XYZ file of C-alpha atoms in Angstrom:
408
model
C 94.225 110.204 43.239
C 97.402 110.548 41.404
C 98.557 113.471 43.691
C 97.922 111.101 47.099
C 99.689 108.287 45.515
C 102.645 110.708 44.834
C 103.026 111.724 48.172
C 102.858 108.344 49.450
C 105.804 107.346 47.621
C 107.546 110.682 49.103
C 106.724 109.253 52.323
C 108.297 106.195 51.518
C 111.048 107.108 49.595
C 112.108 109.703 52.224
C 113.299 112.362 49.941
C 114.654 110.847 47.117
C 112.122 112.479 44.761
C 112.920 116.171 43.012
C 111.328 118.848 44.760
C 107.287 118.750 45.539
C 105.327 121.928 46.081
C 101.914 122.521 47.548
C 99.463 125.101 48.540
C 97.013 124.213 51.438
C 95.322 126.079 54.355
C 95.603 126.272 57.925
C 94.243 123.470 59.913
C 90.873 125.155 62.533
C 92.045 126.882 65.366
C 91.389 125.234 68.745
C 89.504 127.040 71.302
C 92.430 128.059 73.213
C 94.701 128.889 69.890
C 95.438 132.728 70.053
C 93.591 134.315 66.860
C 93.751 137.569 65.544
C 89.459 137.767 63.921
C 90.039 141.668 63.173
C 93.030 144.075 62.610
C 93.807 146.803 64.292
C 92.598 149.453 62.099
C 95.183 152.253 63.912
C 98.489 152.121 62.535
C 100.941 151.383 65.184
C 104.229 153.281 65.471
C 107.350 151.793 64.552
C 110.324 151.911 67.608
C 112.859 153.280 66.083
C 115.940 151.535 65.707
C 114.394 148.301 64.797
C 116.119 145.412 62.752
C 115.344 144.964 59.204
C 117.531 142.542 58.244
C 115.695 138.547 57.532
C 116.558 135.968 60.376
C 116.285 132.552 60.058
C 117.089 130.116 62.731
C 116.493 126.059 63.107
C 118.019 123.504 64.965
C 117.404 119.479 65.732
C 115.419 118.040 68.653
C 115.034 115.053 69.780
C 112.043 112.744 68.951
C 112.370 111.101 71.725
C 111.283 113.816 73.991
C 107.980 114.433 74.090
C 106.633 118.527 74.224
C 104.520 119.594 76.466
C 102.637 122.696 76.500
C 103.071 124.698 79.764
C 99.548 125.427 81.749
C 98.972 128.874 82.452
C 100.090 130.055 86.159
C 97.616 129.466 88.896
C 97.741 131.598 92.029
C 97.315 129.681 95.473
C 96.829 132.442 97.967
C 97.209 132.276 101.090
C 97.315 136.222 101.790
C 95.467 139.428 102.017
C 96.218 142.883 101.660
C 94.398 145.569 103.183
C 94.916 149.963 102.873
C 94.101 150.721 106.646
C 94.947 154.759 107.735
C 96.034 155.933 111.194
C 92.362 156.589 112.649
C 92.154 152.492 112.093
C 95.335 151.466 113.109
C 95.069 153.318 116.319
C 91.909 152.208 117.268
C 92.726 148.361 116.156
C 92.024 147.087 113.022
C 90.777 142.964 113.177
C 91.545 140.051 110.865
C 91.287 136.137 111.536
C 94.341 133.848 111.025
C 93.380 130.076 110.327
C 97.273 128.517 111.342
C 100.041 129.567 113.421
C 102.887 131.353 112.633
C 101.228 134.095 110.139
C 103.741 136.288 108.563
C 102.809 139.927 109.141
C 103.959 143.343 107.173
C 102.741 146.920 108.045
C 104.070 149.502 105.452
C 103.218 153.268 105.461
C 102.194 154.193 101.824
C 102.124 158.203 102.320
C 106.219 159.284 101.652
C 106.950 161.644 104.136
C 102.972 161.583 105.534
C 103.043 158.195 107.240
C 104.851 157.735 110.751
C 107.804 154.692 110.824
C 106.582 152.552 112.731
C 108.832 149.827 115.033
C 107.658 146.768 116.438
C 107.447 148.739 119.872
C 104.920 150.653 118.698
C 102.458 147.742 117.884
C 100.413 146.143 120.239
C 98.528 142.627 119.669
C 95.313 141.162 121.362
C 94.272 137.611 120.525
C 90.560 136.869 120.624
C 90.095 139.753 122.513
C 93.123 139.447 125.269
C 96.128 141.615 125.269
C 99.427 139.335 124.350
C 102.723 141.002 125.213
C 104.693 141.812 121.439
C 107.348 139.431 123.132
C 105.531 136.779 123.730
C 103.471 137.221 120.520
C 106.306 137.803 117.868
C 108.804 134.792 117.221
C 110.658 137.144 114.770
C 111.075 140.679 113.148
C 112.634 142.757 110.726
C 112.584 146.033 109.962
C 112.845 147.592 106.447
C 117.000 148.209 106.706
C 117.383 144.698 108.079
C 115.246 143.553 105.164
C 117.259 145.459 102.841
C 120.398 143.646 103.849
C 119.390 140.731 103.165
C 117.709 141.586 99.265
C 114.377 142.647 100.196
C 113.399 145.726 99.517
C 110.073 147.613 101.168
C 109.675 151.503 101.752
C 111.072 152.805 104.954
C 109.309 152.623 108.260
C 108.047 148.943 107.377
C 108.192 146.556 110.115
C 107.438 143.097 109.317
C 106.894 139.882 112.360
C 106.190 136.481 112.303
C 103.539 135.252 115.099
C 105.022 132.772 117.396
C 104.427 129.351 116.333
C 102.957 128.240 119.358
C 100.127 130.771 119.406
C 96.893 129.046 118.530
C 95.053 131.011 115.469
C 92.107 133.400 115.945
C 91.216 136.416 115.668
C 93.798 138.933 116.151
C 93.605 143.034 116.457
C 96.830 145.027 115.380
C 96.950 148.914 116.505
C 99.869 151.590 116.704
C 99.289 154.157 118.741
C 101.906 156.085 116.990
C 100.282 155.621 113.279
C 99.597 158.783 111.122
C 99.023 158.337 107.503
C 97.927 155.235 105.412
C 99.343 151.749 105.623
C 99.335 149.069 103.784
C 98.498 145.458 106.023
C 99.659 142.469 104.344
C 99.187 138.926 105.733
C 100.375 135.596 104.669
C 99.518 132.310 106.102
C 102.090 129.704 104.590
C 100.567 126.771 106.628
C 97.068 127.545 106.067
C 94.619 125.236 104.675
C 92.444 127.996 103.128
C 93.702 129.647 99.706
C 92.261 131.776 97.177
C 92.982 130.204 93.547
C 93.332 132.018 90.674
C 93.943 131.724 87.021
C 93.660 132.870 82.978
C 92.442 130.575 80.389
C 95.475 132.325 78.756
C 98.777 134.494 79.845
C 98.363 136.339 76.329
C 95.990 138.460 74.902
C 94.759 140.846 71.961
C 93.572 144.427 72.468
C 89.819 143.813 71.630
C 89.634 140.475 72.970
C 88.905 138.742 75.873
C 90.390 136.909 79.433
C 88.502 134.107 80.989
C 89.220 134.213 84.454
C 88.539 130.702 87.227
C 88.543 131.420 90.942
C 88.312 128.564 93.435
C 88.255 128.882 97.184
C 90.037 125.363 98.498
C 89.934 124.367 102.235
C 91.431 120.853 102.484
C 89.516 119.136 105.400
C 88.168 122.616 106.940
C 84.439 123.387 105.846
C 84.216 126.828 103.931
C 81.798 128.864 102.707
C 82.315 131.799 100.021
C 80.459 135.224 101.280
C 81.660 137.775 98.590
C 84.545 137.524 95.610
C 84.952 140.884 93.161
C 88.253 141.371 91.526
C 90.380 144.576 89.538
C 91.917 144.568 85.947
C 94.884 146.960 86.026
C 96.669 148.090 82.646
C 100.171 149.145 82.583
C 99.434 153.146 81.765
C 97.112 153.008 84.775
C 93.541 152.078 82.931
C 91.202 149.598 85.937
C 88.327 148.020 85.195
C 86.390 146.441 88.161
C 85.557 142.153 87.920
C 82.281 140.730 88.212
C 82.841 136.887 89.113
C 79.711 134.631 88.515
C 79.343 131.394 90.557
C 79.549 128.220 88.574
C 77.714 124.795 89.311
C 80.553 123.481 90.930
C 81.277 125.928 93.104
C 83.670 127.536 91.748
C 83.765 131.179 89.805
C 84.180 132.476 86.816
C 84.524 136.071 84.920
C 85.213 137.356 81.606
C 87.070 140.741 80.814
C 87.103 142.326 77.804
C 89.799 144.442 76.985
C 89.900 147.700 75.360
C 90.769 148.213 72.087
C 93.313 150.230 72.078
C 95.755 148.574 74.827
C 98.874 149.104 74.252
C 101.419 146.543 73.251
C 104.654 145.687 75.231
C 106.557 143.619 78.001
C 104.382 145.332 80.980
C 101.320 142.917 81.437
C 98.164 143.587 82.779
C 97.661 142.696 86.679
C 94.559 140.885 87.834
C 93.624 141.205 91.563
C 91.261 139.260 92.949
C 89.661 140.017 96.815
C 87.302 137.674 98.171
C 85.593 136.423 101.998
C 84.913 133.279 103.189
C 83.727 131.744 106.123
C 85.397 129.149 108.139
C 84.256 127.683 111.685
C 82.322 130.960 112.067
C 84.960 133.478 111.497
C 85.408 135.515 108.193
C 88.680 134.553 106.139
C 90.198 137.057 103.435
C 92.128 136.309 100.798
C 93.696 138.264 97.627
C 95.199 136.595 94.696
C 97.166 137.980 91.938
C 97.864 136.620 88.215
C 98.810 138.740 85.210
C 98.756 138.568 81.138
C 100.526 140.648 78.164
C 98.048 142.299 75.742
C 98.942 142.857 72.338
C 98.005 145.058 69.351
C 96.991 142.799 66.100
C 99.308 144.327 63.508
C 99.267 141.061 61.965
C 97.900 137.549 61.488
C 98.353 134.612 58.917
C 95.993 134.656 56.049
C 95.432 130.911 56.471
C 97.494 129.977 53.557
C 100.475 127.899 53.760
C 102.996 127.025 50.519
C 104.860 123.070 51.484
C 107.967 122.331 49.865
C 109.798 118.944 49.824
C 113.022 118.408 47.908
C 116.006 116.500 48.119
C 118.146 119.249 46.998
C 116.571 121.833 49.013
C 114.581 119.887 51.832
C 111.426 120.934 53.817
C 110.081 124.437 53.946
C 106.656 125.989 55.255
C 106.021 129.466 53.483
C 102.836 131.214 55.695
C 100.996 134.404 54.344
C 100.928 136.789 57.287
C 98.888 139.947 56.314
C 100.034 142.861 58.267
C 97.777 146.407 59.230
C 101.225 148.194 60.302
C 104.305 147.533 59.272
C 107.100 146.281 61.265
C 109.453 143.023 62.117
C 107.494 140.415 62.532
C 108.587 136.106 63.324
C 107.312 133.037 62.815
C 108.566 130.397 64.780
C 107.143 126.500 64.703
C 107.931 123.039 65.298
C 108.324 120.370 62.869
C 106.670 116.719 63.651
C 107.270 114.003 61.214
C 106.513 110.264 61.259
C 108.954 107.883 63.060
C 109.472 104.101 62.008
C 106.215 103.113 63.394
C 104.096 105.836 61.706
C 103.548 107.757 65.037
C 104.332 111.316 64.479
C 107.402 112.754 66.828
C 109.049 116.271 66.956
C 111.979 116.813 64.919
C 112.792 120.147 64.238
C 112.068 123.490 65.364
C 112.626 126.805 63.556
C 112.424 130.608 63.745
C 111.963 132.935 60.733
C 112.031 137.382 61.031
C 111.089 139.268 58.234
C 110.203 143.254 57.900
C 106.461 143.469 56.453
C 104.841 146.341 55.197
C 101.357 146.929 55.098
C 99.525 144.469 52.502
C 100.076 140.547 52.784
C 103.119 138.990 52.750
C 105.490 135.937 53.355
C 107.619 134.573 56.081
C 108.941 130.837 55.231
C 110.004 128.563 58.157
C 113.117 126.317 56.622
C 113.803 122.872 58.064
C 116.651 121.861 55.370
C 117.664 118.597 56.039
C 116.634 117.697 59.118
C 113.616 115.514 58.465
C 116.054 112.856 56.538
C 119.045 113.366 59.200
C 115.898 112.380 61.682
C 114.847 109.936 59.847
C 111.503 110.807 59.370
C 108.692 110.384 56.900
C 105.140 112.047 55.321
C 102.607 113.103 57.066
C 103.907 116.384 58.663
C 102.600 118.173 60.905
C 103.655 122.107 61.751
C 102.518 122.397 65.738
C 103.125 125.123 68.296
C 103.300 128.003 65.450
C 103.320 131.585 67.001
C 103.310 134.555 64.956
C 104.991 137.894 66.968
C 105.601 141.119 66.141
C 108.984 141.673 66.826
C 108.646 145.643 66.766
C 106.610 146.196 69.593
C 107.241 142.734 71.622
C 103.907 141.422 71.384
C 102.505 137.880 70.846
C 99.655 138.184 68.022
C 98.554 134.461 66.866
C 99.214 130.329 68.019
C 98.417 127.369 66.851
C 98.850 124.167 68.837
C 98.568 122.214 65.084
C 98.531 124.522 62.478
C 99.010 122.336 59.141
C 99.052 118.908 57.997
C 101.244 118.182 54.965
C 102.452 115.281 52.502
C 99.896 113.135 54.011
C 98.237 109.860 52.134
């Protein structure tokens, strides 16, 4: 009783007591909170050249403005891709469009195997009849034109946009002149059909898991799924293939599990996703793309947390991170306080870097002053804490509200 009634009066007095330490634990992760359950029991190597020097940083924000935690991306695709080699591209290869004005992009893939190929040498029928390229194309490019202006594609790529006023349907592309493999990739900007894709999270933990939502959308046009598999890709070249389940709603779902010994880094881990539907009796394709880091789990925070609240010395969160390889590793979190009216508001953000060995340690995020330059009273709260291991530029634990302090 006596301790509540003591931080009350901090509360109220906003500081004006001498300093106030306490120990507590972390507040329960939340479902989508990153968590590190199990260490990576392989020591990691150190890059070399890596800072060992403690960084602190922290800076004011504005209560006012109220944080928001990004969603995750969300592919819309309107697009396929499709590996076709010269035995099908000179006998015709088929696709349906569903709106005018498709953007299309033929690109050899074999380096010195595959024939250039110019808009001359590709020849169009539409729903079976032969359409002059003229007539057919509103506009091309080949791959030095594209080049000038920023785009870059391998040589011998010709890419055309069909003219506007050609109705959809289905539409056969040869080349005569084709050896080699190509790659055939076609966008539909004004379609009404897409592909959607997306990660219950953009990071990841070797070990863990990616839940993955597909969602075929259609706007006023009736469609119906036929077939939707997908590929996991890893940076050094690992692929997994991706079983999608159908959900009660109609939409689809899949989990991956990842390896456990993915490496850690910048590169992230592509997801490609290839499905067929059906649409006024003609099949529609559609490939969507989204993409996650994966991490190592050097480290993660021991669940303990060490509050301290002085007038001399102001606010301070000290975390125990417990690390399986040593390294550089930050803590950076946000500071909420309570306003006037007792509703809690962000305040303060700040980063902390500290070299950990092996064992359990401490990194200690330092707020100073700002909570009485803010204004701002008991309880805390400590939200959007991420723990990262500087080293080897991966993201290893989050917590959307991590700890509750000085609270009545």
């Amino acid at each position: 009783m006596k301790t509540f009634i003591t931080l009350a009066l901090l509360g109220a007095c906003s500081f004006s007591l001498p300093a106030l330490a306490g120990s507590q634990t972390l507040l329960a992760a939340a479902d989508d909170d990153l968590v590190v359950t199990r260490l990576s029991l392989a020591k990691a190597a150190t890059p070399a050249g890596v800072e060992r020097a403690p960084v602190d940083f922290v800076w004011a924000l504005d209560p006012a403005q109220a944080l928001t935690k990004p969603s995750t991306y969300r592919a819309e695709s309107r697009e396929f891709w499709t590996e076709l080699d010269a035995t099908q591209l000179r006998k015709g290869h088929r696709f349906q469009t569903t709106a005018a004005g498709a953007l299309v992009r033929l690109s050899p893939l074999d380096a010195g195997k595959a024939a250039a190929l110019t808009l001359d040498d590709v020849s169009l029928r539409i729903d079976g009849r032969s359409v002059a390229t003229a007539k057919a194309v509103k506009v091309s490019a080949d791959a030095a034109q594209l080049r000038e202006a920023g785009v870059d594609f391998s040589a011998g790529t010709v890419v055309f946009q069909l003219a506007p006023e050609l109705a959809p349907g289905n539409i056969e592309l040869s080349a005569k002149a084709a050896s080699g493999r190509y790659l055939l990739h076609v966008y539909e900007p004004t379609s009404p059909i897409a592909l959607d894709l997306q990660a219950d999270r953009d990071r990841a933990l070797a070990g863990g898991s990616v839940v993955l939502h597909a969602q075929w959308q259609a706007g006023t046009d009736a469609v119906a799924p036929r077939s939707l598999g997908g590929l996991l890709t890893s940076p050094q070249g690992y692929s997994q293939s991706i079983k999608f389940v159908r959900t009660r709603d109609g939409s689809y779902q899949a989990t991956v599990h990842l390896p456990e010994y993915a490496d850690t880094g910048m590169a992230l881990w592509e997801v490609h996703s290839f499905g067929v539907a059906q649409s006024k009796g003609a099949l529609v394709a559609r490939d969507a793309k989204t993409s996650f880091s994966v991490s190592q789990p050097t480290a993660r925070l021991d669940g303990q947390a060490q509050t301290r609240i002085s007038k001399a010395q102001g606010l301070s969160v000290k975390l125990g991170v417990e690390a399986s390889s040593a390294g550089r590793y930050e803590l950076r979190g946000v500071l909420y306080g309570s306003d006037a009216n007792g509703e809690l508001k962000p305040f303060a953000m700040a980063h902390a870097a500290r070299w950990l060995e092996p064992g359990v340690g401490h990194i200690t995020l330092d707020y100073g002053d700002l909570a009485r330059q803010a204004g701002m009273r008991a309880p805390f709260e400590l939200r959007d804490l991420q723990l990262n291991d500087q080293a080897r530029m991966g993201q290893l634990e989050t917590r959307a509200r991590a700890l509750r302090f000085a609270a009545d």
